Amino acid sequence: MMLCVARVRRLHRQLTLQTSLFLLFLLCMLSVFVSAYFLYTVKRELEPSAGGGPGNCDDDYIVPSRLLPFRDEVGGAPAADGTRTEPVVLVFVESQYSQLGQEIVAVLESARFRYQTEISPGKGDMPTLTDRDRGRFALIVYENILKYVNMDAWNRELLDKYCVEYGVGIIGFFKANENSLLSAQLKGFPLFLHSNLGLKDCTVNPKSPLLHITRGQEVVRGPLPGDDWTVFQSNHSTYEPVLLAKTQSAESVGLRAVLHTSVVQDLGLHDGIQRVLFGHNLAFWLHKLVFVDAVAFLTAKRLSLSLDRYVLVDIDDIFVGKEGTRMKVSDVKALLEMQNELRASIPNFTFNLGFSGKFFHAGTDEEDLGDDLLLSYVNEFWWFPHMWSHMQPHRFHNQSVLAEQMLLNRHFAEEHSIPTNLGYAVAPHHSGVYPPATRRGFVHSGISVLPRQTCGLFTHTIFYKDYPGGPQELDKLIDGGELFLTVLLNPISIFMTHMSNYGNDRLGLYTFKKLLHFVQTWTHLRLQTLPPLQLAHKYFSLFPSDREPLWQNPCEDKRHKDIWSKEKTCDRFPKLLVIGPQKTGTTALYLFLGMHPDLISNYPSKETFEEIQFFNGHNYHRGIDWYMEYFPLPSNTSSDYYFEKSANYFDSEVAAARAAALLPKAKIITVLINPAERAYAWYQHQRAHDDPVALKYSFHDVITASHSAPVKLRILQSRCLAPGWYAAHLERWLTHYHSSQIMVVDGQMLKTEPASVMDKVQKFLGLVNTINYHKILAFDPKKGFWCQLLEGGKTKCLRKSKGKRYSDMDSESQVFLREYYRDHNIELSKLLYRMGQPLPSWLKDELLNSR
């Protein structure tokens, strides 16, 4: 029996050894086939096509970000869950003024993606990522990916957990410097970096899953900007190349050309987080294009640009121009031929011609014939009027003379069968409107105002060889430069050109033909056009919120200032806004500020007393002239410091953006008290003003009302509770103002120690002349608060309606509100810490009591 068992065991060992050898043989053969498949099939698919440009890439091979074929369907981390996050990008920048950070923000602003910037955190200052069960951000962007990689363990775990739970991706940039290691592994990742390289001949991986606008397989020939590039290498299946390029040095030393990954996509197979990493900054135009696609991919296209683009080309100054610079017969024929050529790619493309009739037939004989031919083709183009004599409208001080000039141009149009019913006009010399960098339109007095774009062509740019900076500067504007980015980031582009750009070297025709070719080569964008009125309807259907004007500061742009009335001055605008919220002591602060000889408040309003309430309501549409009238004309002293107080600015949805547009350098002060006390004070304020709802319901009934309660009750509830969401409202102001421009005043300290608070306020405002408030404030025992001390020991206090004493809040309401505001107060403490501001005394007490 034992002998049989021994034989069976021996036979089993022999079979196992034979089987193992056989399996090992099969594995080796399989490896050979896989290697052969990759080298001869996948490699060739990824190589740039012969049609992608001059030269041959058959001798190139790829240093993989992973050595596996690309999948048609992407696995990895779960896609972004749009239902659980706000469509906001959190951007971590190196500093407020870092160049790459500003470039990232510029792209997001132009694409109209909401964002929030934060200085890359050190220990313990990661911004709040969630609001109850919702994520506050749909995407994280790091200007310097090493700030993420080297983050302290606590914050890194916090951020990674958030990204996994909410399906949030990360975009990061790695820009090498003189201290970067030439080769290193990215800490915590199966990814190797090779830095400080010069690259050339960049190509797009056509099978990259993140491509949306970007078209693959083409090659950017020549060296890429800079010699401090980083490329990525990994054998892990989570990494896919997006952009690939050769090193500049390889061929110079006789080495075989290699394609290295300069932008890599992490599918999230390593740790559940999807990422896109760039081996350089956004100076390379293709990075901007891929960055826009990366944002779309990582947010499941919640933050994504449509493929549709509407283009209108205005040709200003028709019939205007010096002899020798105008269009001749051959130029007019070329214009019509190019219009027909562009229509093959842009359906119904039509040049839009702006005319000033006074200058008809004001050129040479050849140019006059060109004028005649242009009018013979009048129905082939769209037309719009300038002024008859091409003068700027703001230079007319007599309205009847202005009307006469406009009528002369109309009569000229009618005489030459130029259509006058297209509803579009442009002021000569572009006076009137200069939109900000974000290029917003608006509607004013029923007139739609659309933003126009420059395209590098001006009245003096008429010869290619004489283009400022050389012809290559014009080509750079078109090939991935400002002109291309304008089309990429704006769904509607109205380009401003001039008649002289279509005579001479015909730079206008050259520019738009070349632009069309570049857009079609590198993108999937669908170019279209519409007549001006239809284009306006399209614009405001895409951006309905733009209908509301956003008043800019006229003195921020010299061109604005030049066309503004000489009798007006921006020194009349306030430098300080006290924004509220209501019932926190802002009126007392307003009184104390007015006691300073250099601080000058606005004139009172008949409707709203000391408050103008300009930025938050219907008064905004009365315009900035109306607003300025509330402030006195500046004196000759440079120490004048205007301010205004409107307590409902604080929690307004629109006030912060409007204020920042008009007063970008203003200082902001908010006064905060315990939000529970503020809610109770508002309720009592409404009772004192005979609000029927406040008189009918108890305070506890108001704050605990359900969603099914009567509408008026819920409105009162909102006005009691919502302004106390201090962190949320402050965040809105911090979106538009730097934290150094905002001061948070402890309302409790203002009530008990106003002189000490005013010392801090004077320092915050940077006043040259400071006063001692300890000598001009006195406590009035009858009123129960501090008042202005007058001669003879008398005091001047607030009106009777201010500083009222109410019965104590009931205990049930106190318990309810302590719990209701607990999370809001915690968020406020974190926000104040990030702002570098001390916690108010009442907030410290609430945090202690909430433990």
XYZ file of N, CA, C and O in Angstrom, residues 315-320 326-327 335 352-357 359-360 371 374 383 386 390 498-499:
96
model
N -16.383 94.593 -41.978
C -15.369 95.391 -42.687
C -15.763 96.850 -42.505
O -16.657 97.366 -43.184
N -15.123 97.521 -41.563
C -15.400 98.924 -41.283
C -14.782 99.823 -42.366
O -13.930 99.405 -43.152
N -15.203 101.083 -42.337
C -14.564 102.153 -43.123
C -14.708 101.978 -44.631
O -13.837 102.408 -45.401
N -15.807 101.343 -45.069
C -16.030 101.265 -46.511
C -16.172 102.692 -47.068
O -16.912 103.506 -46.524
N -15.439 102.970 -48.146
C -15.323 104.268 -48.816
C -14.426 105.240 -48.049
O -14.210 106.372 -48.499
N -13.892 104.846 -46.896
C -13.042 105.740 -46.107
C -11.593 105.276 -46.268
O -11.307 104.088 -46.263
N -7.016 102.215 -50.686
C -8.401 101.747 -50.828
C -8.480 100.557 -51.780
O -7.485 100.172 -52.411
N -9.665 99.980 -51.882
C -9.875 98.808 -52.730
C -10.052 99.207 -54.187
O -10.750 100.168 -54.502
N -12.524 89.898 -53.096
C -13.368 89.829 -51.895
C -14.563 88.914 -52.138
O -14.886 88.056 -51.303
N -19.743 91.680 -43.801
C -20.645 92.715 -43.304
C -19.949 94.068 -43.453
O -18.945 94.318 -42.783
N -20.461 94.934 -44.327
C -19.749 96.149 -44.728
C -20.329 97.389 -44.043
O -21.522 97.663 -44.148
N -19.438 98.143 -43.371
C -19.841 99.378 -42.705
C -19.383 100.600 -43.495
O -18.196 100.738 -43.804
N -20.313 101.519 -43.797
C -19.997 102.600 -44.742
C -20.210 103.987 -44.146
O -21.050 104.209 -43.281
N -19.412 104.931 -44.632
C -19.597 106.367 -44.400
C -19.666 107.016 -45.780
O -18.655 107.140 -46.488
N -20.883 107.447 -46.170
C -21.134 107.848 -47.551
C -20.397 109.074 -48.012
O -20.187 109.262 -49.219
N -17.430 109.779 -48.126
C -16.128 109.539 -48.735
C -16.214 108.676 -49.990
O -15.191 108.202 -50.483
N -17.425 108.478 -50.498
C -17.595 107.752 -51.755
C -16.896 108.514 -52.884
O -17.008 109.734 -52.998
N -15.038 101.431 -55.895
C -16.263 101.831 -55.189
C -17.500 101.471 -56.014
O -18.491 100.940 -55.497
N -18.133 97.734 -56.111
C -18.647 97.268 -54.820
C -20.150 97.516 -54.710
O -20.907 96.650 -54.273
N -24.824 95.028 -44.978
C -24.358 96.403 -44.832
C -24.794 96.983 -43.493
O -25.848 96.615 -42.965
N -21.971 103.602 -40.577
C -21.206 104.420 -39.642
C -21.868 105.805 -39.652
O -23.026 105.947 -40.044
N -17.924 110.128 -40.666
C -17.012 109.248 -39.942
C -16.481 109.877 -38.652
O -15.384 109.566 -38.205
N -10.959 96.311 -41.485
C -11.070 97.619 -42.141
C -10.917 97.454 -43.650
O -10.260 96.519 -44.123
N -11.494 98.372 -44.401
C -11.435 98.307 -45.853
C -9.994 98.183 -46.347
O -9.709 97.439 -47.300
